[in-house]
mmCIF file of C-alpha atoms in Angstrom:
data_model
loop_
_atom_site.group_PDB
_atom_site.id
_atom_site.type_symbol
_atom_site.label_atom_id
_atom_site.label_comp_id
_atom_site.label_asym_id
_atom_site.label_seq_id
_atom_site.Cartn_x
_atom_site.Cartn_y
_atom_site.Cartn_z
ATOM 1 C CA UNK A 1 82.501 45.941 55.521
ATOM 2 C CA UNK A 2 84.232 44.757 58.674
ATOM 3 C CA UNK A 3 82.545 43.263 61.636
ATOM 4 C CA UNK A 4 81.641 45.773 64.003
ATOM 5 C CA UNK A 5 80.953 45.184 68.060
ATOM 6 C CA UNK A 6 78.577 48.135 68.022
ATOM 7 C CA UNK A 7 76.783 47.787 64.525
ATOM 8 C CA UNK A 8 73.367 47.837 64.236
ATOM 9 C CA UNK A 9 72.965 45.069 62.914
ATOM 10 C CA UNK A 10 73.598 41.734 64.573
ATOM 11 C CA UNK A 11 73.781 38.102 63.122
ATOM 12 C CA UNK A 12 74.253 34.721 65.161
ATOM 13 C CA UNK A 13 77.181 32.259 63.929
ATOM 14 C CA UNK A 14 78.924 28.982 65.705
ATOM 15 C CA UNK A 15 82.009 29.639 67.596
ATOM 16 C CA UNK A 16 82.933 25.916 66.404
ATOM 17 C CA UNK A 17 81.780 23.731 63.167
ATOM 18 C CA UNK A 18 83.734 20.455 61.928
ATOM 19 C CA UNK A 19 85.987 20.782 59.157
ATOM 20 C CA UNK A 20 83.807 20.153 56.609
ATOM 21 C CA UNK A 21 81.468 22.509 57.788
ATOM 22 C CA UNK A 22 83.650 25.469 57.678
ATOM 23 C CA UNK A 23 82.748 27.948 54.474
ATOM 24 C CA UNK A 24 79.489 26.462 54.478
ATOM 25 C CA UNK A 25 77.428 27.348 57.411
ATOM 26 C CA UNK A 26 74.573 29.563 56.430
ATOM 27 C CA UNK A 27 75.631 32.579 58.244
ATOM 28 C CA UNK A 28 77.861 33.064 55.347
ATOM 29 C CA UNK A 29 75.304 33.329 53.028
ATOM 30 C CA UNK A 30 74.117 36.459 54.793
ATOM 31 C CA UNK A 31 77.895 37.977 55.757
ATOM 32 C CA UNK A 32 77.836 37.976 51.832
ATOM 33 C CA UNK A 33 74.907 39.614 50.981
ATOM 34 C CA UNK A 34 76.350 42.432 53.844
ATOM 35 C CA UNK A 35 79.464 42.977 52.516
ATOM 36 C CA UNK A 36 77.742 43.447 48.958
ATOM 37 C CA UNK A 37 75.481 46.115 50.095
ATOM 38 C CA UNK A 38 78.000 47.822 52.190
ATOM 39 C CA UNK A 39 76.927 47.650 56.225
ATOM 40 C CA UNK A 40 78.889 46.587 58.862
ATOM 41 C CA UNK A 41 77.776 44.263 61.487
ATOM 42 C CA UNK A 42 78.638 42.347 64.876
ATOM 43 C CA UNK A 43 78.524 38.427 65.362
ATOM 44 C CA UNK A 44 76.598 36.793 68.341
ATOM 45 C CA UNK A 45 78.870 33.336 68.539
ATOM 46 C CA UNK A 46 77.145 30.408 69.731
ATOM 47 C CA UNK A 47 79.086 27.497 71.349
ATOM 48 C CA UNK A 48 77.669 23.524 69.829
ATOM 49 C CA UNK A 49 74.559 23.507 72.126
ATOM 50 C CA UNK A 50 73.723 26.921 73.305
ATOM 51 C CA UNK A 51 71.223 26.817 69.486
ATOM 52 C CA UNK A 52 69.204 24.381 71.065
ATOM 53 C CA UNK A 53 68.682 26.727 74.221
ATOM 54 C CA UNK A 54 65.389 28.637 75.061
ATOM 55 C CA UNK A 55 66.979 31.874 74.427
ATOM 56 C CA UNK A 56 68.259 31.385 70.605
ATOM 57 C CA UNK A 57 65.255 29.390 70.435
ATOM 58 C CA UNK A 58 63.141 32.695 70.864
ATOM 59 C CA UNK A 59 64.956 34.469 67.965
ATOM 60 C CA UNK A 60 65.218 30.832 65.718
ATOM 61 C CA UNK A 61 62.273 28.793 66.255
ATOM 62 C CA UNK A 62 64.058 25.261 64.885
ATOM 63 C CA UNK A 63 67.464 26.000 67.224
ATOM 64 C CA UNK A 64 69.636 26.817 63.746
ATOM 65 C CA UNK A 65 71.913 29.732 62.580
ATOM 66 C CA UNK A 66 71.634 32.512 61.577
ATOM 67 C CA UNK A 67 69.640 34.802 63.099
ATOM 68 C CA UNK A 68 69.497 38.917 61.981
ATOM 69 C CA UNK A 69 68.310 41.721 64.709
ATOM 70 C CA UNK A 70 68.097 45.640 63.382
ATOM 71 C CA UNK A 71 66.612 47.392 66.377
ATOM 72 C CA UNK A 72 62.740 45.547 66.623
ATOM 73 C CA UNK A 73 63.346 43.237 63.677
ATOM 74 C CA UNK A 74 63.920 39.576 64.359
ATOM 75 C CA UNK A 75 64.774 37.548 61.646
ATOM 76 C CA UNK A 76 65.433 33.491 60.857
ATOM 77 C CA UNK A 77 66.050 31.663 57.685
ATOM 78 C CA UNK A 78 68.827 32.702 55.736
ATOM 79 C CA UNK A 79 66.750 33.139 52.717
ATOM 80 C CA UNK A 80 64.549 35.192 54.092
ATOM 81 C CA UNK A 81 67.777 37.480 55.821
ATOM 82 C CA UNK A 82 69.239 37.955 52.269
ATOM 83 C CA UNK A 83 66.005 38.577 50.609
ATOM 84 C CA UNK A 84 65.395 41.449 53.308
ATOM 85 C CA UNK A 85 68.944 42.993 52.661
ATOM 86 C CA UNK A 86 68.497 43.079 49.184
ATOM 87 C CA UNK A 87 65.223 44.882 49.851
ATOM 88 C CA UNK A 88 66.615 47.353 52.433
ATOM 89 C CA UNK A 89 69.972 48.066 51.282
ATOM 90 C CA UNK A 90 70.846 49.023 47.753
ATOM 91 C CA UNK A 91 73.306 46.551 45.484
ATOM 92 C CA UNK A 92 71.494 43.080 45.379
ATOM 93 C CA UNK A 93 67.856 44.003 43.230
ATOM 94 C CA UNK A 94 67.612 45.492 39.998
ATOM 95 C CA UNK A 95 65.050 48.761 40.375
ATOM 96 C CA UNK A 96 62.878 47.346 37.313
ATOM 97 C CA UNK A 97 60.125 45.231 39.315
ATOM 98 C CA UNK A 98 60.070 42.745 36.534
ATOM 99 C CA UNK A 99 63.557 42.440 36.985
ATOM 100 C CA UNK A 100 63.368 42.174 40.770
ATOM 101 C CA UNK A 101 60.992 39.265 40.792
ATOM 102 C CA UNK A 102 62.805 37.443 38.023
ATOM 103 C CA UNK A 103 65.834 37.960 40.921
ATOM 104 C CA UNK A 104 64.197 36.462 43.442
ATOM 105 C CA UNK A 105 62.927 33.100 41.520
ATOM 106 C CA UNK A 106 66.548 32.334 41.020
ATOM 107 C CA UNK A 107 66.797 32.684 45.005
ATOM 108 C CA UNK A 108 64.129 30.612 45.217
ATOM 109 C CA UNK A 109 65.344 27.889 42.766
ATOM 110 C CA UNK A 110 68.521 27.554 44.601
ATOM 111 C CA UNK A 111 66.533 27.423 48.254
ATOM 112 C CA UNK A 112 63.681 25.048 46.708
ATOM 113 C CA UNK A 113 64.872 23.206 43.881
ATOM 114 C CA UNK A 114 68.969 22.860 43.757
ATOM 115 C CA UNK A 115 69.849 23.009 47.578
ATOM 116 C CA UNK A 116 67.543 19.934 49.066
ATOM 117 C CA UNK A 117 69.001 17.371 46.968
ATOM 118 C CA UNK A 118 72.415 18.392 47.290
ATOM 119 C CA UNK A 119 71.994 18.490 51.023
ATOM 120 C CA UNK A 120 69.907 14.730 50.894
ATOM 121 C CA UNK A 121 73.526 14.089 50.144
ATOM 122 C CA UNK A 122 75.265 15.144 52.573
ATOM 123 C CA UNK A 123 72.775 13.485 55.666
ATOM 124 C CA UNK A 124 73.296 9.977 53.715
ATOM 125 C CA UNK A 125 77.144 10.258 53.307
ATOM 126 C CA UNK A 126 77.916 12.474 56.968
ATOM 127 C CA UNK A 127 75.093 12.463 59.449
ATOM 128 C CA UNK A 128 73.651 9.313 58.528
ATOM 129 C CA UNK A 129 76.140 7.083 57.291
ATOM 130 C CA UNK A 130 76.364 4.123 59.101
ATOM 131 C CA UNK A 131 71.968 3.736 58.687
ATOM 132 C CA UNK A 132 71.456 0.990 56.980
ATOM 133 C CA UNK A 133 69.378 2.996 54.359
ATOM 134 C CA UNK A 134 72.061 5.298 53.203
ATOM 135 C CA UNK A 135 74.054 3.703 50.769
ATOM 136 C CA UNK A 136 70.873 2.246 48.599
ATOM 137 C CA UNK A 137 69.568 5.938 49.065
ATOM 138 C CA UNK A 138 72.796 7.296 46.831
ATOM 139 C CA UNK A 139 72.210 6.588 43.324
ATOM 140 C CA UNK A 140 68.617 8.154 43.361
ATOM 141 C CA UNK A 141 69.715 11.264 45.145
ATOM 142 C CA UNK A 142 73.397 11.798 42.775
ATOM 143 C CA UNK A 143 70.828 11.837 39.614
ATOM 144 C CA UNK A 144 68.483 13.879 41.048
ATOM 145 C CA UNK A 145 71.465 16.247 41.515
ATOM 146 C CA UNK A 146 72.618 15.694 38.444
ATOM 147 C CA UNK A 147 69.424 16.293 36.484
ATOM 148 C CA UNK A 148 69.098 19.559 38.404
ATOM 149 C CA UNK A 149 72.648 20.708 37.528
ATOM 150 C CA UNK A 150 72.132 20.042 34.131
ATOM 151 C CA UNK A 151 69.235 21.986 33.722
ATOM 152 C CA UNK A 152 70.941 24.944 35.701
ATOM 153 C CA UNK A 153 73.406 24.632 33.063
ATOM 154 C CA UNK A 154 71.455 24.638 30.469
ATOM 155 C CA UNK A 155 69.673 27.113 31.664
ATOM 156 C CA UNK A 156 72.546 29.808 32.074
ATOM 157 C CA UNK A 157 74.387 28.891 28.997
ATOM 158 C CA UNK A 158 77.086 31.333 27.830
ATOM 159 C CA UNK A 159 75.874 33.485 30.286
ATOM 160 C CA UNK A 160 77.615 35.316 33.057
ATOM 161 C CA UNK A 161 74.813 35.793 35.546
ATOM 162 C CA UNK A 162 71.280 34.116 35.600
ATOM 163 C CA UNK A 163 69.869 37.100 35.605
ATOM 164 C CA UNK A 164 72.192 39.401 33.375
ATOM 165 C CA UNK A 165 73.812 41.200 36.063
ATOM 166 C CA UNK A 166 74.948 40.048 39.599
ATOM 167 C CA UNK A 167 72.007 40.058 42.009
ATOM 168 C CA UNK A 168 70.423 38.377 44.815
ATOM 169 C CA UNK A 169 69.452 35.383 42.895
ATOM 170 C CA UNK A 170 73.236 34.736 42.307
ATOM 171 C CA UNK A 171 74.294 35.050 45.101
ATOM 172 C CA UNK A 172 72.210 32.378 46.628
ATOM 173 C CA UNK A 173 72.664 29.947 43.961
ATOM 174 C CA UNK A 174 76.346 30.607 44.140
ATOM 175 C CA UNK A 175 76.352 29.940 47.738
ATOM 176 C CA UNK A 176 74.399 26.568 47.018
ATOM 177 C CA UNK A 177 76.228 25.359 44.107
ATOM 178 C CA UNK A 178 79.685 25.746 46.024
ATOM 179 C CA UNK A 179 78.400 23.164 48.701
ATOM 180 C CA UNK A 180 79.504 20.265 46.604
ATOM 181 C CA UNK A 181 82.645 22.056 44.320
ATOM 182 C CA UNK A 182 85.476 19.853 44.416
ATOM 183 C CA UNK A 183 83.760 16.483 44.868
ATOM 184 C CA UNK A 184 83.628 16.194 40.755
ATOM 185 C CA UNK A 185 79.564 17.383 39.729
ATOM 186 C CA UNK A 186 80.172 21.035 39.403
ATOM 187 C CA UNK A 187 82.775 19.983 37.247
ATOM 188 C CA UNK A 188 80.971 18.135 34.672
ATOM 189 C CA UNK A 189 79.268 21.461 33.468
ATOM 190 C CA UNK A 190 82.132 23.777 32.639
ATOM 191 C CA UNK A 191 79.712 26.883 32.419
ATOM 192 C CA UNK A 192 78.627 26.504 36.374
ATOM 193 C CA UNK A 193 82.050 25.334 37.692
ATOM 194 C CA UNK A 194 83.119 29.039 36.254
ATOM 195 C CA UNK A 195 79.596 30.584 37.739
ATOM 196 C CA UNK A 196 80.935 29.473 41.030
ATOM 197 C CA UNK A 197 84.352 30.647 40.846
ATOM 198 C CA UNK A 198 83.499 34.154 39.652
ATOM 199 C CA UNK A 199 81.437 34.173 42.364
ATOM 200 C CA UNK A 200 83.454 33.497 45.163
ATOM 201 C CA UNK A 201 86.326 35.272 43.894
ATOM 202 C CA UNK A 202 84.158 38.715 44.183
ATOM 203 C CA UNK A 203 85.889 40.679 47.092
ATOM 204 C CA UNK A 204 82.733 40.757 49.334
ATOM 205 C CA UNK A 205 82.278 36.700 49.271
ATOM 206 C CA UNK A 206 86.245 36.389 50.153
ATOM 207 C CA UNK A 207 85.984 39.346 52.945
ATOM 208 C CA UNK A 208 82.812 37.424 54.433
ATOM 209 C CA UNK A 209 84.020 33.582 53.941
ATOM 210 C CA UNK A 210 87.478 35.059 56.035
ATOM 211 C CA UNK A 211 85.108 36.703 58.523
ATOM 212 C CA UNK A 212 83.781 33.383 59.032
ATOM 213 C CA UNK A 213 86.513 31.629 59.388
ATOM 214 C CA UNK A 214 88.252 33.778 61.996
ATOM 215 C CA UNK A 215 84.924 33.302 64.073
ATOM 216 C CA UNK A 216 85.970 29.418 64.982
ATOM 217 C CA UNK A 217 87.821 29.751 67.971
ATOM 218 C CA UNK A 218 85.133 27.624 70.202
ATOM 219 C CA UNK A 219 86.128 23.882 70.973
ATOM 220 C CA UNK A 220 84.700 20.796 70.057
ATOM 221 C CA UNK A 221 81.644 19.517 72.365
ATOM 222 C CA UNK A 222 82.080 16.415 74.512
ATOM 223 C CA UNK A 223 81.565 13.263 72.392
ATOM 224 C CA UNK A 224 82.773 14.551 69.066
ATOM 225 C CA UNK A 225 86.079 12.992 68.761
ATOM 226 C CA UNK A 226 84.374 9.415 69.337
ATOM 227 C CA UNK A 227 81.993 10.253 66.685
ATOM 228 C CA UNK A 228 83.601 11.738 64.070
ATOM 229 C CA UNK A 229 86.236 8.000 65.155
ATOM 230 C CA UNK A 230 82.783 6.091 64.521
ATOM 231 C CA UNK A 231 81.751 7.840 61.646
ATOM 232 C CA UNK A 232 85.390 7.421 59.509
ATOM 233 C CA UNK A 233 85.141 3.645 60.196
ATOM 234 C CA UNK A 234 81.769 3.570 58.665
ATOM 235 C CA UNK A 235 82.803 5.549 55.647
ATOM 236 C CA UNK A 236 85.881 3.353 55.446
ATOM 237 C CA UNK A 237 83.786 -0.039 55.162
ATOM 238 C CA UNK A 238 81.151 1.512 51.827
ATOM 239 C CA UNK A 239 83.521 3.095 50.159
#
């Protein structure tokens, strides 16, 4: 469904991300659970800073994205957004309540289990590169990763969906699992990397991942340039 200026529904985004942040800010995860249950919605953009600000801080406690508002209902944490859609909106839950649950632990495994060591990553490698602890910090955290993959892989086998058909649960650990495609551990298990792509290549994930994208019109805020400067020069002395 398109983005809509007067939809009741209304999620927060950035107006600006790095590079390597764009297609992965969480807001995506819940323009994708949207599109798959069929409402439209407007955008709130943020500008870098204006998260950290009393106001968002009201509706986000912690000064992140997204956010969700439907009339009195405030929402924060994207898991908790897509869980609520699925709830609220037909398409994302089966109707069998066994089935429902066994939905929402794959959510859950891709929140709680797959997504923090995946994301240890990326603080050791981006954010916090040039600490002195983050190189030594790599090896534990790529087999932790690893492990996890491999048991997701096990796990789904032959199949097409970790829970038979497409539901919330996918979609989440889709939207997890795609945070490190391309950088060669997705790869190793043949049976994910092809979880992933059929995944994204649903019409709703490539309708919200373009919505997205059109959103990053904002600029950079003061300081980046020298950092980002800094932060290539550290990457270029460990690697």
């Amino acid at each position: 469904m398109p983005v809509e200026a007067g939809a009741a529904i209304t999620i927060t985004a950035f107006d600006w991300v790095p590079d390597f942040a764009k297609g992965q800010v969480r807001d995506l995860r819940v323009r994708w659970a949207l599109e798959e249950v069929g409402q439209d919605y407007a955008v709130r953009c943020l500008q870098q800073g204006q998260q950290k600000e009393a106001a968002h801080r009201a509706l986000q406690p912690f000064g992140q994205v997204p956010t969700y508002q439907e009339g009195d209902l405030t929402l924060f944490e994207s898991g908790a957004i897509v869980w609520h859609i699925a709830e609220r909106f037909p398409g994302l839950m089966p109707e069998d309540i066994g089935e429902r649950v066994r939905a929402l632990q794959w959510l859950f495994a891709a929140l709680n289990t797959l997504e923090p060591p995946i994301m240890d990553s990326s603080i050791v490698t981006i954010f916090e590169a040039a600490e002195p602890w983050s190189a030594p910090r790599l090896p534990g955290i790529d087999k932790r990763i690893k492990e996890r993959l491999q048991e997701a892989s096990d796990r789904l086998g032959a199949a097409k969906w970790f829970t038979g058909r497409f539901t919330v649960g996918d979609l989440m650990m889709v939207s997890v699992l795609r945070i490190i495609e391309g950088e060669g551990l997705i790869e190793t298990f043949p049976n994910l990397a092809e979880y992933v792509a059929r995944g994204t290549e649903w019409p709703a994930f490539q309708r919200a991942l373009a919505a997205q994208m059109a959103g990053f019109t904002g600029n950079p805020p003061p300081g980046f340039d020298a950092w980002m400067a800094e932060l290539q020069a550290t990457q270029g002395e460990t690697t």
